[in-house]
PDB file of C-alpha atoms in Angstrom:
ATOM      1  CA  MET A   1     104.900  66.797 103.770  1.00 60.00           C
ATOM      2  CA  SER A   2     101.673  69.121 103.978  1.00 70.00           C
ATOM      3  CA  LYS A   3      98.587  67.632 101.553  1.00 83.00           C
ATOM      4  CA  VAL A   4      98.231  71.200 101.149  1.00 84.00           C
ATOM      5  CA  GLY A   5     100.886  72.420 100.545  1.00 83.00           C
ATOM      6  CA  LYS A   6     102.266  70.719  97.762  1.00 86.00           C
ATOM      7  CA  LEU A   7      99.801  71.529  95.567  1.00 90.00           C
ATOM      8  CA  PRO A   8     100.935  74.083  93.201  1.00 92.00           C
ATOM      9  CA  VAL A   9      99.710  77.867  92.954  1.00 92.00           C
ATOM     10  CA  ALA A  10      98.920  78.874  89.845  1.00 93.00           C
ATOM     11  CA  LEU A  11      99.718  82.678  88.659  1.00 93.00           C
ATOM     12  CA  PRO A  12      97.108  84.344  87.069  1.00 93.00           C
ATOM     13  CA  ALA A  13      98.366  87.306  83.987  1.00 90.00           C
ATOM     14  CA  GLY A  14      99.669  90.465  85.588  1.00 91.00           C
ATOM     15  CA  VAL A  15     100.410  88.699  89.331  1.00 93.00           C
ATOM     16  CA  THR A  16     103.858  88.464  90.027  1.00 93.00           C
ATOM     17  CA  VAL A  17     105.409  86.813  93.632  1.00 93.00           C
ATOM     18  CA  THR A  18     108.735  86.940  94.399  1.00 93.00           C
ATOM     19  CA  PHE A  19     109.836  85.753  97.687  1.00 91.00           C
ATOM     20  CA  ALA A  20     113.977  87.409  99.754  1.00 90.00           C
ATOM     21  CA  ASN A  21     114.565  87.579 103.546  1.00 90.00           C
ATOM     22  CA  ASN A  22     111.440  85.515 104.229  1.00 90.00           C
ATOM     23  CA  VAL A  23     109.040  87.577 103.002  1.00 93.00           C
ATOM     24  CA  ILE A  24     106.002  86.827 100.010  1.00 93.00           C
ATOM     25  CA  SER A  25     105.787  90.273  97.918  1.00 95.00           C
ATOM     26  CA  VAL A  26     102.467  88.974  95.794  1.00 95.00           C
ATOM     27  CA  LYS A  27     102.155  92.245  93.422  1.00 95.00           C
ATOM     28  CA  GLY A  28      98.553  92.332  91.086  1.00 94.00           C
ATOM     29  CA  PRO A  29      96.228  94.959  89.259  1.00 94.00           C
ATOM     30  CA  LYS A  30      94.021  95.286  92.692  1.00 94.00           C
ATOM     31  CA  GLY A  31      97.826  95.968  95.156  1.00 93.00           C
ATOM     32  CA  GLU A  32     100.334  94.620  97.114  1.00 94.00           C
ATOM     33  CA  LEU A  33     100.133  92.462 100.169  1.00 94.00           C
ATOM     34  CA  LYS A  34     103.261  91.297 101.780  1.00 95.00           C
ATOM     35  CA  GLN A  35     103.617  88.354 104.755  1.00 94.00           C
ATOM     36  CA  ASP A  36     106.502  87.068 106.519  1.00 94.00           C
ATOM     37  CA  VAL A  37     107.126  83.450 106.387  1.00 91.00           C
ATOM     38  CA  VAL A  38     108.578  81.481 109.975  1.00 89.00           C
ATOM     39  CA  GLY A  39     110.145  78.210 109.734  1.00 81.00           C
ATOM     40  CA  ASP A  40     112.470  76.175 107.130  1.00 88.00           C
ATOM     41  CA  ILE A  41     110.128  76.831 104.009  1.00 90.00           C
ATOM     42  CA  ASP A  42     111.343  78.016 100.464  1.00 90.00           C
ATOM     43  CA  ILE A  43     109.008  79.763  97.705  1.00 91.00           C
ATOM     44  CA  LYS A  44     110.250  79.023  94.697  1.00 91.00           C
ATOM     45  CA  VAL A  45     107.875  80.694  91.278  1.00 92.00           C
ATOM     46  CA  GLN A  46     107.937  78.180  88.427  1.00 91.00           C
ATOM     47  CA  GLY A  47     106.527  79.501  85.004  1.00 87.00           C
ATOM     48  CA  THR A  48     102.988  80.076  85.944  1.00 91.00           C
ATOM     49  CA  GLU A  49     102.745  78.072  89.012  1.00 93.00           C
ATOM     50  CA  VAL A  50     104.461  79.324  92.407  1.00 93.00           C
ATOM     51  CA  VAL A  51     105.749  76.020  94.237  1.00 93.00           C
ATOM     52  CA  LEU A  52     106.203  75.629  97.642  1.00 91.00           C
ATOM     53  CA  THR A  53     108.877  72.832  99.937  1.00 90.00           C
ATOM     54  CA  THR A  54     110.107  72.336 103.187  1.00 90.00           C
ATOM     55  CA  LYS A  55     113.576  71.682 104.059  1.00 88.00           C
ATOM     56  CA  ASN A  56     113.698  69.165 106.540  1.00 88.00           C
ATOM     57  CA  ASP A  57     110.430  66.920 108.136  1.00 85.00           C
ATOM     58  CA  ALA A  58     109.426  68.394 111.227  1.00 87.00           C
ATOM     59  CA  LYS A  59     105.837  67.739 112.610  1.00 88.00           C
ATOM     60  CA  GLN A  60     106.040  72.123 112.932  1.00 89.00           C
ATOM     61  CA  THR A  61     107.627  72.743 109.443  1.00 89.00           C
ATOM     62  CA  ASN A  62     104.969  70.857 107.193  1.00 87.00           C
ATOM     63  CA  ALA A  63     102.025  72.460 109.189  1.00 88.00           C
ATOM     64  CA  TYR A  64     103.720  75.687 108.162  1.00 91.00           C
ATOM     65  CA  HIS A  65     103.512  75.014 105.035  1.00 90.00           C
ATOM     66  CA  GLY A  66     100.552  74.138 104.909  1.00 90.00           C
ATOM     67  CA  LEU A  67      99.887  76.918 106.285  1.00 92.00           C
ATOM     68  CA  TYR A  68     101.889  79.644 103.658  1.00 92.00           C
ATOM     69  CA  ARG A  69     100.625  77.732 101.139  1.00 93.00           C
ATOM     70  CA  SER A  70      96.743  78.733 101.961  1.00 94.00           C
ATOM     71  CA  LEU A  71      97.968  81.922 102.595  1.00 95.00           C
ATOM     72  CA  LEU A  72     100.053  82.413  99.415  1.00 95.00           C
ATOM     73  CA  SER A  73      97.645  81.165  97.300  1.00 95.00           C
ATOM     74  CA  ASN A  74      94.501  83.580  99.071  1.00 96.00           C
ATOM     75  CA  MET A  75      97.021  86.696  98.687  1.00 95.00           C
ATOM     76  CA  VAL A  76      96.929  85.786  94.841  1.00 95.00           C
ATOM     77  CA  LYS A  77      93.047  85.289  94.855  1.00 95.00           C
ATOM     78  CA  GLY A  78      92.737  88.875  96.389  1.00 95.00           C
ATOM     79  CA  VAL A  79      94.926  90.876  94.124  1.00 95.00           C
ATOM     80  CA  SER A  80      94.251  89.550  91.344  1.00 94.00           C
ATOM     81  CA  GLU A  81      89.966  89.594  92.406  1.00 94.00           C
ATOM     82  CA  GLY A  82      89.245  90.676  95.973  1.00 94.00           C
ATOM     83  CA  PHE A  83      87.199  89.603  98.552  1.00 96.00           C
ATOM     84  CA  THR A  84      83.976  89.872  99.439  1.00 97.00           C
ATOM     85  CA  LYS A  85      81.165  89.927 101.878  1.00 97.00           C
ATOM     86  CA  THR A  86      77.544  91.120 102.342  1.00 97.00           C
ATOM     87  CA  LEU A  87      75.870  91.500 105.636  1.00 97.00           C
ATOM     88  CA  VAL A  88      72.439  91.764 105.707  1.00 96.00           C
ATOM     89  CA  ILE A  89      70.393  94.249 108.332  1.00 96.00           C
ATOM     90  CA  THR A  90      66.793  93.132 109.252  1.00 94.00           C
ATOM     91  CA  GLY A  91      64.361  94.942 111.727  1.00 91.00           C
ATOM     92  CA  VAL A  92      62.866  97.030 112.026  1.00 91.00           C
ATOM     93  CA  GLY A  93      64.556 100.939 111.967  1.00 90.00           C
ATOM     94  CA  TYR A  94      68.003  99.048 111.625  1.00 94.00           C
ATOM     95  CA  ARG A  95      69.849 100.922 109.144  1.00 93.00           C
ATOM     96  CA  ALA A  96      73.569 101.494 107.952  1.00 95.00           C
ATOM     97  CA  GLU A  97      74.972 104.842 106.290  1.00 95.00           C
ATOM     98  CA  VAL A  98      79.021 105.030 105.157  1.00 96.00           C
ATOM     99  CA  LYS A  99      79.618 109.043 106.231  1.00 95.00           C
ATOM    100  CA  GLY A 100      83.262 109.532 104.260  1.00 92.00           C
ATOM    101  CA  LYS A 101      85.378 106.440 106.428  1.00 94.00           C
ATOM    102  CA  GLU A 102      82.900 105.488 109.449  1.00 95.00           C
ATOM    103  CA  LEU A 103      80.311 102.937 108.975  1.00 96.00           C
ATOM    104  CA  VAL A 104      77.329 104.592 110.963  1.00 96.00           C
ATOM    105  CA  LEU A 105      74.554 101.734 112.176  1.00 95.00           C
ATOM    106  CA  ASN A 106      71.292 102.428 113.675  1.00 94.00           C
ATOM    107  CA  LEU A 107      70.924  99.227 115.681  1.00 92.00           C
ATOM    108  CA  GLY A 108      67.905  99.688 118.276  1.00 90.00           C
ATOM    109  CA  TYR A 109      70.462 101.343 120.380  1.00 89.00           C
ATOM    110  CA  SER A 110      69.589 104.282 121.978  1.00 91.00           C
ATOM    111  CA  SER A 111      72.582 105.737 119.957  1.00 94.00           C
ATOM    112  CA  ASP A 112      74.034 104.834 116.606  1.00 94.00           C
ATOM    113  CA  TYR A 113      77.242 102.980 116.538  1.00 94.00           C
ATOM    114  CA  ILE A 114      79.817 103.923 114.695  1.00 95.00           C
ATOM    115  CA  ALA A 115      82.487 101.251 113.386  1.00 95.00           C
ATOM    116  CA  ILE A 116      85.921 103.141 111.325  1.00 96.00           C
ATOM    117  CA  ILE A 117      86.561 101.565 108.416  1.00 96.00           C
ATOM    118  CA  PRO A 118      89.782  99.894 108.286  1.00 95.00           C
ATOM    119  CA  GLU A 119      92.310 100.574 105.347  1.00 93.00           C
ATOM    120  CA  GLY A 120      92.579  99.053 102.049  1.00 92.00           C
ATOM    121  CA  LEU A 121      88.500  98.080 103.168  1.00 95.00           C
ATOM    122  CA  THR A 122      85.609  99.217 101.274  1.00 96.00           C
ATOM    123  CA  VAL A 123      82.933  99.548 102.184  1.00 96.00           C
ATOM    124  CA  VAL A 124      79.174 100.017 100.506  1.00 97.00           C
ATOM    125  CA  ALA A 125      75.672 100.459 102.534  1.00 96.00           C
ATOM    126  CA  THR A 126      72.632 100.780 100.529  1.00 95.00           C
ATOM    127  CA  PRO A 127      68.355 102.139 101.837  1.00 92.00           C
ATOM    128  CA  ASP A 128      67.601  98.140 101.497  1.00 92.00           C
ATOM    129  CA  GLY A 129      69.573  96.927 103.656  1.00 92.00           C
ATOM    130  CA  LYS A 130      72.856  95.849 102.589  1.00 96.00           C
ATOM    131  CA  VAL A 131      76.610  96.143 103.362  1.00 97.00           C
ATOM    132  CA  THR A 132      78.866  95.446 101.371  1.00 97.00           C
ATOM    133  CA  ILE A 133      81.897  94.543 102.383  1.00 97.00           C
ATOM    134  CA  SER A 134      85.328  94.401  99.671  1.00 97.00           C
ATOM    135  CA  GLY A 135      89.011  94.206  99.758  1.00 96.00           C
ATOM    136  CA  ILE A 136      91.940  92.277  97.819  1.00 95.00           C
ATOM    137  CA  ASP A 137      93.262  91.086 102.402  1.00 95.00           C
ATOM    138  CA  LYS A 138      91.001  88.121 103.410  1.00 96.00           C
ATOM    139  CA  GLN A 139      92.258  88.398 106.785  1.00 96.00           C
ATOM    140  CA  LEU A 140      90.811  91.783 107.255  1.00 96.00           C
ATOM    141  CA  VAL A 141      87.570  91.631 105.023  1.00 96.00           C
ATOM    142  CA  GLY A 142      86.858  88.931 107.073  1.00 96.00           C
ATOM    143  CA  GLU A 143      87.566  90.770 110.194  1.00 97.00           C
ATOM    144  CA  PHE A 144      85.267  93.587 110.420  1.00 97.00           C
ATOM    145  CA  SER A 145      82.223  92.370 109.182  1.00 96.00           C
ATOM    146  CA  SER A 146      82.706  89.583 111.440  1.00 96.00           C
ATOM    147  CA  GLN A 147      83.095  92.741 114.393  1.00 96.00           C
ATOM    148  CA  ILE A 148      79.599  94.208 112.493  1.00 96.00           C
ATOM    149  CA  ARG A 149      78.098  90.810 113.347  1.00 95.00           C
ATOM    150  CA  LYS A 150      78.972  91.657 116.417  1.00 96.00           C
ATOM    151  CA  LEU A 151      76.965  94.369 117.655  1.00 95.00           C
ATOM    152  CA  ARG A 152      73.088  92.495 116.840  1.00 94.00           C
ATOM    153  CA  LYS A 153      73.147  88.978 116.203  1.00 94.00           C
ATOM    154  CA  PRO A 154      70.651  87.566 114.630  1.00 94.00           C
ATOM    155  CA  GLU A 155      67.987  86.311 116.766  1.00 92.00           C
ATOM    156  CA  PRO A 156      65.748  83.027 115.889  1.00 93.00           C
ATOM    157  CA  TYR A 157      62.741  84.195 116.447  1.00 92.00           C
ATOM    158  CA  LYS A 158      61.910  87.468 114.484  1.00 90.00           C
ATOM    159  CA  GLY A 159      65.068  87.141 112.726  1.00 88.00           C
ATOM    160  CA  LYS A 160      66.159  90.699 113.655  1.00 93.00           C
ATOM    161  CA  GLY A 161      69.837  91.660 113.320  1.00 94.00           C
ATOM    162  CA  ILE A 162      72.723  90.900 110.773  1.00 96.00           C
ATOM    163  CA  ARG A 163      73.542  88.421 109.448  1.00 95.00           C
ATOM    164  CA  TYR A 164      75.750  87.062 106.275  1.00 96.00           C
ATOM    165  CA  ASP A 165      74.080  86.684 102.629  1.00 95.00           C
ATOM    166  CA  ASN A 166      74.398  83.407 102.147  1.00 92.00           C
ATOM    167  CA  GLU A 167      73.318  82.197 105.951  1.00 91.00           C
ATOM    168  CA  VAL A 168      70.674  80.930 107.368  1.00 91.00           C
ATOM    169  CA  ILE A 169      68.848  80.792 110.497  1.00 91.00           C
ATOM    170  CA  ARG A 170      67.125  79.339 111.920  1.00 92.00           C
ATOM    171  CA  ARG A 171      64.313  79.757 113.779  1.00 91.00           C
ATOM    172  CA  LYS A 172      61.974  79.097 115.978  1.00 91.00           C
ATOM    173  CA  VAL A 173      58.405  79.602 117.216  1.00 89.00           C
ATOM    174  CA  GLY A 174      57.151  82.029 119.560  1.00 83.00           C
ATOM    175  CA  LYS A 175      54.877  80.922 122.495  1.00 83.00           C
ATOM    176  CA  THR A 176      51.330  80.867 121.323  1.00 80.00           C
ATOM    177  CA  GLY A 177      49.660  82.101 123.525  1.00 74.00           C
ATOM    178  CA  VAL A 178      46.685  78.706 123.608  1.00 75.00           C
ATOM    179  CA  LYS A 179      45.667  78.129 127.196  1.00 69.00           C
TER     180      LYS A 179
END
């Protein structure tokens, strides 16, 4: 049995979980998320907690047990609180702005990069170089923010590029020019 899977998932007020036809459905104040379940996993709502159990003791079933418990926990947190990632854009002339459903990034290339904002995400760009990506799906928020970061990874000499707000860039000393 999975150590992670054994832990119950607490349900905050206003969040409901249903399990039917191998599909988990979580509804809350911020929206609704669904997840297909593969394997012999059974999900039961007991009061203000959700408990996941396995139907057999196979190695793959135990792996699914922990996986679906983590996914369910993220879904519950997403529909109740939501997820947010903040990117910091550093560099002379580097900037970002939101135009409708597009994020327009000027990152020092010959043309601007236009990223289409996925459905279900909210993106806010401030003039001081911060881009805040928020939504209820943790995987979608993380994937979109990593795609934006990949466009211009932070470099260690001047620190230019796109980095996460809590990310620390190890700076290197450049050439000194002394003979």
